[in-house]
DNA sequence: CAGCATCCTCGAGGATACTG
DNA sequence: CAGTATCCTCGAGGATGCTG
């Protein structure tokens, strides 16, 4: 993906969005955060199969892109809360739409098509 | 991205959508196709910087996922037309939304934030 | 024209271990 | 608890050249 957000912008805005939210768990993270502020650990548990390193990275990227806010509490047992910025909040409808379309796709093609494509090859 | 659409489905529908449309030029392709049927060459030109191999792959994937239709004309000068399936058409609103959000982001954070992040490093 | 075939790069994503 | 540090894999994306 050469689309470095900067490059993407010169192509078309859709690519920008993808380059920003295309990360592996980003949309899931945003979706969870849409329901409220979460701590690092909570987020990790919510998201599911994601390692600290990866989650941290995604969060930092989202933060750098102004989509989420990172609030650090200088305490002995570290505490860091993540929440959406207004810009992140502005994704609510889009996330809902993508979620709905994902389900729609699963219903339309998922069962039939996906079976052909990734029935056995799919590990486990 | 371990999310193999199949895996993604078990996590959340949003990831499904990303796994389906997250490909490098997929959204751009769809966006162009939303305006009408296009031939391979036209599409290649429309999309911009994309090689045959990559474009072909993205198209095949989109086809396999039931998003676009590939019409081959058995002629001497080969002719292949690509168009959206109803499922692909159903992406119209979402694409528009993503496009709008991409622009919104560019306006909100793009100028300021993006500059810090990828001003000079961005290869020309 | 619309592609395959080949080869290569490169970095996102992941696994594991350690720490303030 | 919330990371950071290392190392590794793997395949998407890309460059180039050939062809029916």
CSV table of C-alpha atoms (C1' of nucleotides) in Angstrom, one decimal:
chain,number,residue,atom,x,y,z
A,1,UNK,CA,0.0,0.0,0.0
A,2,UNK,CA,2.0,2.9,-1.2
A,3,UNK,CA,-0.9,5.2,-0.4
A,4,UNK,CA,0.7,7.2,2.4
A,5,UNK,CA,-2.3,9.3,3.1
A,6,UNK,CA,-0.4,12.1,1.6
A,7,UNK,CA,-0.2,10.2,-1.7
A,8,UNK,CA,-3.7,9.1,-1.3
A,9,UNK,CA,-5.0,12.6,-1.0
A,10,UNK,CA,-3.8,13.3,-4.5
A,11,UNK,CA,-5.7,10.3,-5.9
A,12,UNK,CA,-9.0,10.4,-4.2
A,13,UNK,CA,-10.4,11.0,-0.8
A,14,UNK,CA,-11.7,7.5,-0.5
A,15,UNK,CA,-8.2,6.2,-0.4
A,16,UNK,CA,-7.4,8.6,2.3
A,17,UNK,CA,-10.1,7.1,4.5
A,18,UNK,CA,-8.8,3.7,3.8
A,19,UNK,CA,-5.2,4.6,4.5
A,20,UNK,CA,-6.4,6.1,7.8
A,21,UNK,CA,-8.7,3.4,8.9
A,22,UNK,CA,-7.5,0.4,6.9
A,23,UNK,CA,-5.3,-0.8,9.7
A,24,UNK,CA,-6.0,-4.2,11.0
A,25,UNK,CA,-8.0,-3.4,14.1
A,26,UNK,CA,-8.7,0.2,13.7
A,27,UNK,CA,-12.3,0.1,12.9
A,28,UNK,CA,-12.9,-2.4,15.6
A,29,UNK,CA,-11.1,-0.1,18.1
A,30,UNK,CA,-13.2,2.8,16.9
A,31,UNK,CA,-16.3,0.8,17.2
A,32,UNK,CA,-15.6,-0.1,20.8
A,33,UNK,CA,-14.6,3.5,21.6
A,34,UNK,CA,-17.9,4.7,20.1
A,35,UNK,CA,-19.6,3.1,23.1
A,36,UNK,CA,-17.4,5.0,25.5
A,37,UNK,CA,-14.0,5.6,26.9
A,38,UNK,CA,-11.8,2.5,27.6
A,39,UNK,CA,-8.6,1.7,29.2
A,40,UNK,CA,-5.8,-0.1,27.4
A,41,UNK,CA,-6.4,-3.4,29.0
A,42,UNK,CA,-10.2,-3.2,28.5
A,43,UNK,CA,-9.6,-2.3,24.8
A,44,UNK,CA,-7.3,-5.3,24.4
A,45,UNK,CA,-9.8,-7.6,25.9
A,46,UNK,CA,-12.6,-6.1,23.8
A,47,UNK,CA,-10.8,-6.3,20.5
A,48,UNK,CA,-9.9,-9.9,21.1
A,49,UNK,CA,-6.9,-11.4,19.3
A,50,UNK,CA,-4.5,-8.6,19.2
A,51,UNK,CA,-1.1,-8.2,20.9
A,52,UNK,CA,0.0,-5.3,23.0
A,53,UNK,CA,2.5,-4.2,20.4
A,54,UNK,CA,0.0,-4.1,17.6
A,55,UNK,CA,-2.8,-2.5,19.6
A,56,UNK,CA,-0.4,0.1,20.9
A,57,UNK,CA,0.6,0.9,17.4
A,58,UNK,CA,-2.8,1.2,16.0
A,59,UNK,CA,-3.8,3.4,18.9
A,60,UNK,CA,-0.8,5.7,18.4
A,61,UNK,CA,-1.6,6.0,14.7
A,62,UNK,CA,-5.2,6.8,15.4
A,63,UNK,CA,-4.0,9.3,18.0
A,64,UNK,CA,-1.6,10.9,15.5
A,65,UNK,CA,-4.4,11.1,13.0
A,66,UNK,CA,-6.5,13.0,15.5
A,67,UNK,CA,-9.1,10.3,15.7
A,68,UNK,CA,-8.7,9.2,19.3
A,69,UNK,CA,-7.5,10.9,22.5
A,70,UNK,CA,-5.0,9.4,24.9
A,71,UNK,CA,-5.3,10.4,28.5
A,72,UNK,CA,-2.5,9.3,30.7
A,73,UNK,CA,-3.0,9.3,34.5
A,74,UNK,CA,0.4,9.6,36.3
A,75,UNK,CA,-0.3,7.0,38.8
A,76,UNK,CA,1.6,4.1,40.2
A,77,UNK,CA,-0.5,1.4,38.7
A,78,UNK,CA,-0.4,3.0,35.2
A,79,UNK,CA,-3.7,4.1,33.8
A,80,UNK,CA,-4.4,5.2,30.3
A,81,UNK,CA,-7.8,6.0,28.9
A,82,UNK,CA,-8.7,6.1,25.3
A,83,UNK,CA,-11.6,8.0,23.9
A,84,UNK,CA,-12.7,9.4,20.6
A,85,UNK,CA,-12.1,12.9,19.5
A,86,UNK,CA,-14.8,14.9,17.7
A,87,UNK,CA,-13.2,13.7,14.5
A,88,UNK,CA,-13.4,10.2,15.7
A,89,UNK,CA,-17.0,10.7,16.7
A,90,UNK,CA,-17.8,11.9,13.2
A,91,UNK,CA,-17.1,8.3,12.1
A,92,UNK,CA,-20.1,6.9,13.9
A,93,UNK,CA,-22.4,6.9,10.9
A,94,UNK,CA,-19.7,5.5,8.6
A,95,UNK,CA,-18.8,2.8,11.0
A,96,UNK,CA,-22.4,1.8,11.3
A,97,UNK,CA,-22.7,1.8,7.6
A,98,UNK,CA,-19.7,-0.4,7.1
A,99,UNK,CA,-20.8,-2.7,9.8
A,100,UNK,CA,-24.2,-3.0,8.2
A,101,UNK,CA,-22.7,-3.6,4.8
A,102,UNK,CA,-20.4,-6.2,6.1
A,103,UNK,CA,-23.4,-8.0,7.5
A,104,UNK,CA,-25.2,-7.5,4.2
A,105,UNK,CA,-22.3,-8.9,2.3
A,106,UNK,CA,-22.1,-11.9,4.6
A,107,UNK,CA,-25.7,-12.6,3.9
A,108,UNK,CA,-25.6,-12.0,0.2
A,109,UNK,CA,-22.3,-13.6,-0.8
A,110,UNK,CA,-20.7,-14.7,2.4
A,111,UNK,CA,-22.4,-18.1,2.7
A,112,UNK,CA,-22.2,-19.1,-0.9
A,113,UNK,CA,-19.2,-17.3,-2.4
A,114,UNK,CA,-17.0,-17.2,0.7
A,115,UNK,CA,-17.5,-21.0,1.1
A,116,UNK,CA,-16.0,-21.6,-2.3
A,117,UNK,CA,-13.1,-19.2,-1.6
A,118,UNK,CA,-12.2,-20.1,1.9
A,119,UNK,CA,-13.8,-23.2,3.1
A,120,UNK,CA,-11.1,-25.7,3.5
A,121,UNK,CA,-8.1,-23.4,3.0
A,122,UNK,CA,-9.1,-21.4,6.0
A,123,UNK,CA,-6.9,-22.7,8.8
A,124,UNK,CA,-8.7,-24.5,11.6
B,1,UNK,CA,-3.8,-8.6,8.3
B,2,UNK,CA,-4.8,-12.0,9.5
B,3,UNK,CA,-8.4,-11.0,9.0
B,4,UNK,CA,-9.2,-13.4,6.1
B,5,UNK,CA,-12.8,-12.2,5.7
B,6,UNK,CA,-13.7,-15.5,7.2
B,7,UNK,CA,-11.9,-14.7,10.4
B,8,UNK,CA,-13.1,-11.1,10.2
B,9,UNK,CA,-16.6,-12.3,10.3
B,10,UNK,CA,-16.2,-13.8,13.7
B,11,UNK,CA,-14.8,-10.6,15.0
B,12,UNK,CA,-17.1,-7.9,13.7
B,13,UNK,CA,-18.7,-6.9,10.4
B,14,UNK,CA,-16.7,-3.8,10.1
B,15,UNK,CA,-13.5,-5.8,9.7
B,16,UNK,CA,-15.3,-7.8,7.0
B,17,UNK,CA,-15.9,-4.6,5.0
B,18,UNK,CA,-12.3,-3.6,5.5
B,19,UNK,CA,-11.0,-7.0,4.4
B,20,UNK,CA,-13.1,-6.8,1.3
B,21,UNK,CA,-12.5,-3.2,0.3
B,22,UNK,CA,-9.2,-2.5,2.0
B,23,UNK,CA,-7.2,-3.4,-1.0
B,24,UNK,CA,-5.0,-0.7,-2.4
B,25,UNK,CA,-7.1,0.6,-5.2
B,26,UNK,CA,-10.4,-1.2,-4.6
B,27,UNK,CA,-12.4,1.8,-3.4
B,28,UNK,CA,-11.1,3.9,-6.2
B,29,UNK,CA,-12.0,1.2,-8.7
B,30,UNK,CA,-15.5,1.0,-7.3
B,31,UNK,CA,-15.8,4.7,-7.3
B,32,UNK,CA,-15.0,4.9,-11.0
B,33,UNK,CA,-17.3,2.0,-11.8
B,34,UNK,CA,-20.1,3.7,-9.9
B,35,UNK,CA,-20.1,6.2,-12.8
B,36,UNK,CA,-20.5,3.5,-15.4
B,37,UNK,CA,-19.0,0.5,-17.1
B,38,UNK,CA,-15.3,0.7,-18.0
B,39,UNK,CA,-12.9,-1.4,-20.0
B,40,UNK,CA,-9.7,-2.6,-18.5
B,41,UNK,CA,-7.6,0.0,-20.2
B,42,UNK,CA,-9.9,2.8,-19.3
B,43,UNK,CA,-9.9,1.7,-15.7
B,44,UNK,CA,-6.2,1.6,-15.6
B,45,UNK,CA,-6.0,5.1,-16.9
B,46,UNK,CA,-8.7,6.3,-14.6
B,47,UNK,CA,-7.1,4.9,-11.5
B,48,UNK,CA,-3.7,6.3,-12.2
B,49,UNK,CA,-0.6,4.8,-10.8
B,50,UNK,CA,-1.4,1.1,-10.9
B,51,UNK,CA,0.2,-1.7,-12.7
B,52,UNK,CA,-1.6,-4.3,-14.8
B,53,UNK,CA,-0.8,-7.1,-12.4
B,54,UNK,CA,-2.1,-5.3,-9.4
B,55,UNK,CA,-5.2,-3.9,-11.1
B,56,UNK,CA,-6.0,-7.3,-12.5
B,57,UNK,CA,-5.7,-8.8,-9.0
B,58,UNK,CA,-7.9,-6.3,-7.4
B,59,UNK,CA,-10.5,-6.7,-10.1
B,60,UNK,CA,-10.4,-10.5,-9.7
B,61,UNK,CA,-10.8,-10.2,-6.0
B,62,UNK,CA,-13.7,-7.8,-6.3
B,63,UNK,CA,-15.2,-10.1,-8.8
B,64,UNK,CA,-14.8,-13.1,-6.6
B,65,UNK,CA,-16.4,-11.2,-3.8
B,66,UNK,CA,-19.4,-10.5,-6.0
B,67,UNK,CA,-18.9,-6.8,-6.1
B,68,UNK,CA,-18.1,-6.3,-9.8
B,69,UNK,CA,-19.0,-8.1,-13.0
B,70,UNK,CA,-16.5,-9.0,-15.6
B,71,UNK,CA,-17.8,-9.2,-19.2
B,72,UNK,CA,-15.4,-10.7,-21.7
B,73,UNK,CA,-16.0,-10.1,-25.4
B,74,UNK,CA,-14.4,-12.9,-27.5
B,75,UNK,CA,-12.9,-10.6,-30.1
B,76,UNK,CA,-9.6,-10.4,-31.7
B,77,UNK,CA,-8.6,-7.2,-30.1
B,78,UNK,CA,-9.6,-8.4,-26.6
B,79,UNK,CA,-12.3,-6.4,-24.9
B,80,UNK,CA,-13.3,-6.8,-21.3
B,81,UNK,CA,-15.8,-4.6,-19.5
B,82,UNK,CA,-16.1,-4.2,-15.8
B,83,UNK,CA,-19.3,-3.1,-14.1
B,84,UNK,CA,-20.7,-3.2,-10.7
B,85,UNK,CA,-23.1,-5.9,-9.5
B,86,UNK,CA,-26.1,-4.9,-7.4
B,87,UNK,CA,-23.9,-5.6,-4.4
B,88,UNK,CA,-21.4,-3.3,-5.7
B,89,UNK,CA,-24.0,-0.7,-6.4
B,90,UNK,CA,-25.1,-1.0,-2.8
B,91,UNK,CA,-21.8,0.6,-1.9
B,92,UNK,CA,-22.6,3.9,-3.4
B,93,UNK,CA,-23.7,5.6,-0.2
B,94,UNK,CA,-20.8,4.2,1.7
B,95,UNK,CA,-18.3,5.2,-0.8
B,96,UNK,CA,-19.7,8.7,-0.9
B,97,UNK,CA,-19.5,8.8,2.8
B,98,UNK,CA,-15.9,7.6,2.9
B,99,UNK,CA,-15.1,10.1,0.2
B,100,UNK,CA,-16.7,12.9,2.2
B,101,UNK,CA,-15.0,11.9,5.4
B,102,UNK,CA,-11.7,11.7,3.7
B,103,UNK,CA,-12.1,15.3,2.6
B,104,UNK,CA,-13.3,16.2,6.0
B,105,UNK,CA,-10.3,14.7,7.6
B,106,UNK,CA,-8.0,16.4,5.1
B,107,UNK,CA,-9.5,19.7,6.1
B,108,UNK,CA,-9.6,19.1,9.8
B,109,UNK,CA,-6.2,17.4,10.4
B,110,UNK,CA,-4.7,16.9,7.0
B,111,UNK,CA,-3.1,20.3,6.6
B,112,UNK,CA,-1.8,20.6,10.1
B,113,UNK,CA,-1.2,17.0,11.3
B,114,UNK,CA,-0.4,15.5,8.0
B,115,UNK,CA,2.2,18.1,7.4
B,116,UNK,CA,4.1,17.1,10.5
B,117,UNK,CA,3.9,13.5,9.7
B,118,UNK,CA,4.7,13.3,6.1
B,119,UNK,CA,5.8,16.6,4.7
B,120,UNK,CA,9.3,16.0,3.4
B,121,UNK,CA,9.6,12.2,3.8
B,122,UNK,CA,6.9,11.8,1.2
B,123,UNK,CA,8.7,10.6,-1.8
B,124,UNK,CA,7.9,12.6,-4.9
C,1,DC,C1',-5.9,-4.9,-25.7
C,2,DA,C1',-5.9,-7.4,-21.7
C,3,DG,C1',-3.7,-10.0,-19.5
C,4,DC,C1',-0.1,-13.7,-17.3
C,5,DA,C1',4.7,-15.0,-15.5
C,6,DT,C1',8.6,-13.9,-12.6
C,7,DC,C1',11.0,-11.8,-9.3
C,8,DC,C1',11.6,-8.4,-5.6
C,9,DT,C1',10.7,-5.2,-1.8
C,10,DC,C1',9.1,-3.8,2.3
C,11,DG,C1',6.6,-3.1,6.1
C,12,DA,C1',2.2,-4.3,8.6
C,13,DG,C1',1.1,-7.6,11.7
C,14,DG,C1',2.4,-11.0,15.0
C,15,DA,C1',5.0,-13.8,18.9
C,16,DT,C1',7.8,-13.4,22.9
C,17,DA,C1',10.2,-11.5,26.7
C,18,DC,C1',11.2,-7.8,29.6
C,19,DT,C1',10.1,-3.3,32.6
C,20,DG,C1',8.9,1.2,35.2
D,1,DC,C1',-1.1,-2.0,34.2
D,2,DA,C1',0.6,-0.3,30.0
D,3,DG,C1',3.6,-0.5,27.5
D,4,DT,C1',8.7,-1.1,25.0
D,5,DA,C1',12.3,-4.0,22.7
D,6,DT,C1',13.5,-7.7,19.3
D,7,DC,C1',13.0,-10.7,15.9
D,8,DC,C1',10.3,-13.0,12.3
D,9,DT,C1',6.8,-14.1,8.8
D,10,DC,C1',4.3,-13.5,5.0
D,11,DG,C1',2.0,-11.7,1.4
D,12,DA,C1',0.2,-7.3,-0.7
D,13,DG,C1',1.9,-4.3,-3.8
D,14,DG,C1',5.1,-3.2,-7.4
D,15,DA,C1',8.5,-3.5,-11.6
D,16,DT,C1',9.4,-5.7,-15.9
D,17,DG,C1',8.9,-8.4,-19.8
D,18,DC,C1',6.2,-11.5,-22.8
D,19,DT,C1',1.8,-13.1,-25.4
D,20,DG,C1',-2.7,-14.8,-27.6
